[in-house]
Amino acid sequence: MGDRRTVDDRRTPGGDTLTLDVPEDGGFRYWLVGLNPAAKLLAALLLGLGLVPAVDAVTGGVVLAGALLLLPFSGIDRRTLLVLGGPFLLMGLSNGLVNYLYGEHGAEGALGAAVRLLAIALPGLIAAVSSDPTEMSDGLVQRLRVPERPAMGVLAALRLVPLLADQWRTITLARRARGLEAGRNPARMVTLFFGRLFALLVRSIRTGTLLATAMDARAFGTGPRTRARRSRWRRADTLLLAGAALLLVAAYTLSARLGTLVLLFS
């Protein structure tokens, strides 16, 4: 019971996976799913922190290209990538537009800002979506030595994501049943959207309060607990971290040789 489940053990639709149903013959398409979530989180953190000093497009572009090459092995389908990655793409474009209009480096600086943001966000997105929430919590506590209370908070937050999506659909259908539709009026569409968003915020606060009370009643985070499973660290996890470090070094080296490297506050 203490062994970590393999990829094949998590292929059933009613299993413990938040976003992925891993088929038995998934093969290399689900290679990232089988890695330790702690390793994926550390690799994403390494790339994100490593890109903070560089504001040029080449350094961020190399890291972004490397992250995109991992997508076919993450098991993330196009719909999930579009839904979860859409806000980050919008943020990147908005960041680039603001830097283009008000920045000092013109189009080059705007492109660098947009690519840098996407290169920081995408590895974290891949690490989160390709990881089972329970295994993520196990990895945080057992491998990264994170205190149990925040680790349980991460687990609860990830578990609430599908619930919030269901509540959003329920709110939308309920308001539609009451005749609250925007039609082709853009202003009313924006008003109704923020109304639904406020209703979802209220529901999420109530749900979070109930969940926190239930977890406190079960003594979560009050002391040492037994482990149902061990969070195993394999050679592939070490290789992932080494690959992230090499990708970062390659990005800075290529940018420096091309003469495009621009550092923050330089």
GROMACS .gro file of C-alpha atoms in nm:
model
  266
    1MET     CA    1   0.000   0.000   0.000
    2GLY     CA    2   0.296   0.230   0.053
    3ASP     CA    3   0.412   0.205  -0.310
    4ARG     CA    4   0.346   0.488  -0.548
    5ARG     CA    5   0.100   0.401  -0.821
    6THR     CA    6   0.225   0.355  -1.172
    7VAL     CA    7   0.076   0.524  -1.476
    8ASP     CA    8  -0.126   0.213  -1.562
    9ASP     CA    9  -0.283   0.210  -1.215
   10ARG     CA   10  -0.439   0.550  -1.280
   11ARG     CA   11  -0.606   0.489  -1.612
   12THR     CA   12  -0.962   0.437  -1.487
   13PRO     CA   13  -1.198   0.731  -1.532
   14GLY     CA   14  -1.308   0.705  -1.169
   15GLY     CA   15  -0.953   0.715  -1.040
   16ASP     CA   16  -0.761   0.979  -0.853
   17THR     CA   17  -0.646   1.186  -1.149
   18LEU     CA   18  -0.773   1.543  -1.167
   19THR     CA   19  -0.760   1.609  -1.540
   20LEU     CA   20  -0.611   1.305  -1.711
   21ASP     CA   21  -0.752   0.960  -1.780
   22VAL     CA   22  -0.440   0.762  -1.870
   23PRO     CA   23  -0.507   0.473  -2.112
   24GLU     CA   24  -0.332   0.142  -2.072
   25ASP     CA   25  -0.140   0.182  -2.398
   26GLY     CA   26  -0.062   0.550  -2.343
   27GLY     CA   27   0.312   0.501  -2.398
   28PHE     CA   28   0.538   0.802  -2.430
   29ARG     CA   29   0.244   1.039  -2.470
   30TYR     CA   30   0.195   1.015  -2.092
   31TRP     CA   31   0.565   1.001  -1.998
   32LEU     CA   32   0.548   1.316  -1.785
   33VAL     CA   33   0.247   1.186  -1.592
   34GLY     CA   34   0.459   0.906  -1.444
   35LEU     CA   35   0.726   1.140  -1.306
   36ASN     CA   36   0.734   1.263  -0.949
   37PRO     CA   37   0.528   1.584  -0.917
   38ALA     CA   38   0.797   1.730  -0.690
   39ALA     CA   39   1.051   1.695  -0.971
   40LYS     CA   40   0.818   1.861  -1.221
   41LEU     CA   41   0.748   2.143  -0.977
   42LEU     CA   42   1.120   2.197  -0.909
   43ALA     CA   43   1.197   2.199  -1.283
   44ALA     CA   44   0.923   2.456  -1.348
   45LEU     CA   45   1.047   2.667  -1.056
   46LEU     CA   46   1.406   2.648  -1.180
   47LEU     CA   47   1.305   2.766  -1.528
   48GLY     CA   48   1.081   3.040  -1.390
   49LEU     CA   49   1.340   3.184  -1.153
   50GLY     CA   50   1.614   3.141  -1.411
   51LEU     CA   51   1.426   3.356  -1.661
   52VAL     CA   52   1.369   3.645  -1.420
   53PRO     CA   53   1.698   3.825  -1.505
   54ALA     CA   54   1.656   3.791  -1.885
   55VAL     CA   55   1.413   4.022  -2.067
   56ASP     CA   56   1.507   3.947  -2.429
   57ALA     CA   57   1.300   3.734  -2.664
   58VAL     CA   58   1.571   3.481  -2.752
   59THR     CA   59   1.637   3.354  -2.398
   60GLY     CA   60   1.268   3.318  -2.321
   61GLY     CA   61   1.200   3.181  -2.668
   62VAL     CA   62   1.446   2.893  -2.626
   63VAL     CA   63   1.289   2.793  -2.292
   64LEU     CA   64   0.940   2.830  -2.438
   65ALA     CA   65   1.036   2.608  -2.732
   66GLY     CA   66   1.173   2.345  -2.493
   67ALA     CA   67   0.850   2.349  -2.293
   68LEU     CA   68   0.644   2.317  -2.611
   69LEU     CA   69   0.848   2.013  -2.710
   70LEU     CA   70   0.738   1.845  -2.384
   71LEU     CA   71   0.367   1.898  -2.451
   72PRO     CA   72   0.326   1.582  -2.667
   73PHE     CA   73   0.461   1.376  -2.373
   74SER     CA   74   0.242   1.538  -2.105
   75GLY     CA   75  -0.090   1.377  -2.200
   76ILE     CA   76  -0.258   1.719  -2.213
   77ASP     CA   77  -0.521   1.731  -2.489
   78ARG     CA   78  -0.582   2.036  -2.703
   79ARG     CA   79  -0.906   2.136  -2.529
   80THR     CA   80  -0.747   2.133  -2.183
   81LEU     CA   81  -0.447   2.326  -2.312
   82LEU     CA   82  -0.674   2.585  -2.475
   83VAL     CA   83  -0.892   2.629  -2.166
   84LEU     CA   84  -0.608   2.649  -1.913
   85GLY     CA   85  -0.348   2.813  -2.137
   86GLY     CA   86  -0.582   3.072  -2.288
   87PRO     CA   87  -0.564   3.314  -1.992
   88PHE     CA   88  -0.183   3.294  -1.988
   89LEU     CA   89  -0.173   3.363  -2.364
   90LEU     CA   90  -0.400   3.662  -2.312
   91MET     CA   91  -0.176   3.783  -2.029
   92GLY     CA   92   0.132   3.748  -2.250
   93LEU     CA   93  -0.028   3.943  -2.536
   94SER     CA   94  -0.153   4.212  -2.298
   95ASN     CA   95   0.191   4.240  -2.139
   96GLY     CA   96   0.351   4.273  -2.479
   97LEU     CA   97   0.100   4.537  -2.588
   98VAL     CA   98   0.155   4.746  -2.275
   99ASN     CA   99   0.532   4.727  -2.316
  100TYR     CA  100   0.500   4.822  -2.682
  101LEU     CA  101   0.286   5.127  -2.606
  102TYR     CA  102   0.462   5.252  -2.292
  103GLY     CA  103   0.798   5.074  -2.282
  104GLU     CA  104   1.137   5.209  -2.383
  105HIS     CA  105   1.247   4.924  -2.612
  106GLY     CA  106   0.969   4.925  -2.872
  107ALA     CA  107   0.860   4.610  -3.050
  108GLU     CA  108   1.168   4.413  -2.944
  109GLY     CA  109   1.104   4.479  -2.577
  110ALA     CA  110   0.735   4.400  -2.616
  111LEU     CA  111   0.810   4.067  -2.781
  112GLY     CA  112   1.063   3.981  -2.511
  113ALA     CA  113   0.815   4.060  -2.233
  114ALA     CA  114   0.540   3.847  -2.391
  115VAL     CA  115   0.766   3.550  -2.465
  116ARG     CA  116   0.925   3.567  -2.120
  117LEU     CA  117   0.589   3.554  -1.944
  118LEU     CA  118   0.473   3.257  -2.152
  119ALA     CA  119   0.805   3.077  -2.097
  120ILE     CA  120   0.764   3.117  -1.719
  121ALA     CA  121   0.396   3.015  -1.713
  122LEU     CA  122   0.395   2.713  -1.948
  123PRO     CA  123   0.630   2.482  -1.748
  124GLY     CA  124   0.426   2.545  -1.434
  125LEU     CA  125   0.104   2.471  -1.622
  126ILE     CA  126   0.245   2.145  -1.758
  127ALA     CA  127   0.368   2.042  -1.413
  128ALA     CA  128   0.028   2.110  -1.253
  129VAL     CA  129  -0.195   1.950  -1.516
  130SER     CA  130   0.020   1.639  -1.563
  131SER     CA  131   0.031   1.565  -1.188
  132ASP     CA  132  -0.218   1.388  -0.966
  133PRO     CA  133  -0.321   1.621  -0.677
  134THR     CA  134  -0.269   1.355  -0.409
  135GLU     CA  135   0.075   1.266  -0.545
  136MET     CA  136   0.156   1.637  -0.564
  137SER     CA  137   0.077   1.670  -0.194
  138ASP     CA  138   0.281   1.357  -0.113
  139GLY     CA  139   0.576   1.494  -0.309
  140LEU     CA  140   0.558   1.833  -0.139
  141VAL     CA  141   0.561   1.679   0.210
  142GLN     CA  142   0.794   1.382   0.160
  143ARG     CA  143   1.040   1.517  -0.097
  144LEU     CA  144   1.039   1.895  -0.060
  145ARG     CA  145   0.972   1.891   0.317
  146VAL     CA  146   0.684   2.134   0.290
  147PRO     CA  147   0.478   2.157   0.615
  148GLU     CA  148   0.166   1.946   0.605
  149ARG     CA  149  -0.084   2.229   0.647
  150PRO     CA  150   0.008   2.422   0.328
  151ALA     CA  151   0.053   2.093   0.140
  152MET     CA  152  -0.300   1.989   0.236
  153GLY     CA  153  -0.415   2.333   0.126
  154VAL     CA  154  -0.263   2.275  -0.218
  155LEU     CA  155  -0.436   1.937  -0.239
  156ALA     CA  156  -0.771   2.086  -0.139
  157ALA     CA  157  -0.735   2.371  -0.389
  158LEU     CA  158  -0.658   2.135  -0.676
  159ARG     CA  159  -0.950   1.915  -0.579
  160LEU     CA  160  -1.184   2.215  -0.584
  161VAL     CA  161  -1.101   2.313  -0.943
  162PRO     CA  162  -1.352   2.070  -1.104
  163LEU     CA  163  -1.611   2.167  -0.842
  164LEU     CA  164  -1.573   2.535  -0.928
  165ALA     CA  165  -1.615   2.452  -1.298
  166ASP     CA  166  -1.938   2.265  -1.219
  167GLN     CA  167  -2.061   2.554  -1.006
  168TRP     CA  168  -1.988   2.799  -1.289
  169ARG     CA  169  -2.201   2.588  -1.527
  170THR     CA  170  -2.477   2.565  -1.266
  171ILE     CA  171  -2.481   2.943  -1.215
  172THR     CA  172  -2.488   3.002  -1.591
  173LEU     CA  173  -2.778   2.759  -1.646
  174ALA     CA  174  -2.971   2.895  -1.347
  175ARG     CA  175  -2.947   3.253  -1.471
  176ARG     CA  176  -3.039   3.146  -1.822
  177ALA     CA  177  -3.347   2.972  -1.683
  178ARG     CA  178  -3.446   3.302  -1.520
  179GLY     CA  179  -3.419   3.481  -1.853
  180LEU     CA  180  -3.091   3.657  -1.776
  181GLU     CA  181  -2.923   3.638  -2.116
  182ALA     CA  182  -2.711   3.892  -2.297
  183GLY     CA  183  -2.822   3.816  -2.648
  184ARG     CA  184  -2.608   4.025  -2.885
  185ASN     CA  185  -2.556   4.310  -2.641
  186PRO     CA  186  -2.180   4.325  -2.554
  187ALA     CA  187  -2.232   4.561  -2.257
  188ARG     CA  188  -2.493   4.334  -2.101
  189MET     CA  189  -2.269   4.035  -2.169
  190VAL     CA  190  -1.991   4.195  -1.964
  191THR     CA  191  -2.235   4.284  -1.684
  192LEU     CA  192  -2.373   3.931  -1.665
  193PHE     CA  193  -2.023   3.783  -1.672
  194PHE     CA  194  -1.911   3.982  -1.369
  195GLY     CA  195  -2.238   3.896  -1.196
  196ARG     CA  196  -2.170   3.525  -1.244
  197LEU     CA  197  -1.811   3.578  -1.133
  198PHE     CA  198  -1.927   3.741  -0.808
  199ALA     CA  199  -2.173   3.457  -0.745
  200LEU     CA  200  -1.894   3.204  -0.801
  201LEU     CA  201  -1.670   3.396  -0.558
  202VAL     CA  202  -1.939   3.379  -0.289
  203ARG     CA  203  -1.988   3.006  -0.347
  204SER     CA  204  -1.614   2.939  -0.340
  205ILE     CA  205  -1.576   3.123  -0.007
  206ARG     CA  206  -1.859   2.918   0.145
  207THR     CA  207  -1.714   2.594   0.006
  208GLY     CA  208  -1.366   2.682   0.133
  209THR     CA  209  -1.500   2.762   0.479
  210LEU     CA  210  -1.684   2.429   0.500
  211LEU     CA  211  -1.380   2.241   0.373
  212ALA     CA  212  -1.148   2.411   0.622
  213THR     CA  213  -1.384   2.325   0.908
  214ALA     CA  214  -1.406   1.962   0.794
  215MET     CA  215  -1.027   1.931   0.764
  216ASP     CA  216  -0.973   2.084   1.109
  217ALA     CA  217  -1.225   1.838   1.252
  218ARG     CA  218  -1.017   1.556   1.105
  219ALA     CA  219  -0.697   1.702   1.257
  220PHE     CA  220  -0.526   1.781   0.929
  221GLY     CA  221  -0.206   1.976   0.983
  222THR     CA  222  -0.203   1.934   1.361
  223GLY     CA  223   0.082   1.683   1.379
  224PRO     CA  224   0.266   1.397   1.209
  225ARG     CA  225   0.047   1.164   1.002
  226THR     CA  226   0.107   0.820   0.855
  227ARG     CA  227   0.171   0.781   0.482
  228ALA     CA  228  -0.054   0.565   0.266
  229ARG     CA  229   0.199   0.587  -0.020
  230ARG     CA  230   0.564   0.668  -0.063
  231SER     CA  231   0.666   0.946  -0.299
  232ARG     CA  232   0.941   0.776  -0.499
  233TRP     CA  233   1.223   0.965  -0.669
  234ARG     CA  234   1.352   0.790  -0.981
  235ARG     CA  235   1.638   0.847  -1.221
  236ALA     CA  236   1.400   1.006  -1.470
  237ASP     CA  237   1.313   1.272  -1.212
  238THR     CA  238   1.679   1.364  -1.173
  239LEU     CA  239   1.718   1.372  -1.552
  240LEU     CA  240   1.423   1.610  -1.577
  241LEU     CA  241   1.591   1.855  -1.338
  242ALA     CA  242   1.921   1.822  -1.522
  243GLY     CA  243   1.743   1.881  -1.852
  244ALA     CA  244   1.578   2.196  -1.716
  245ALA     CA  245   1.914   2.331  -1.600
  246LEU     CA  246   2.077   2.249  -1.936
  247LEU     CA  247   1.790   2.418  -2.122
  248LEU     CA  248   1.837   2.732  -1.917
  249VAL     CA  249   2.214   2.733  -1.976
  250ALA     CA  250   2.160   2.676  -2.350
  251ALA     CA  251   1.912   2.964  -2.366
  252TYR     CA  252   2.152   3.212  -2.203
  253THR     CA  253   2.448   3.086  -2.407
  254LEU     CA  254   2.266   3.115  -2.740
  255SER     CA  255   2.133   3.460  -2.656
  256ALA     CA  256   2.479   3.580  -2.549
  257ARG     CA  257   2.644   3.448  -2.866
  258LEU     CA  258   2.380   3.612  -3.086
  259GLY     CA  259   2.429   3.938  -2.898
  260THR     CA  260   2.062   3.964  -2.803
  261LEU     CA  261   2.095   3.901  -2.429
  262VAL     CA  262   1.936   4.182  -2.228
  263LEU     CA  263   1.943   4.156  -1.851
  264LEU     CA  264   1.703   4.319  -1.609
  265PHE     CA  265   1.812   4.664  -1.487
  266SER     CA  266   2.104   4.664  -1.734
   0.00000   0.00000   0.00000
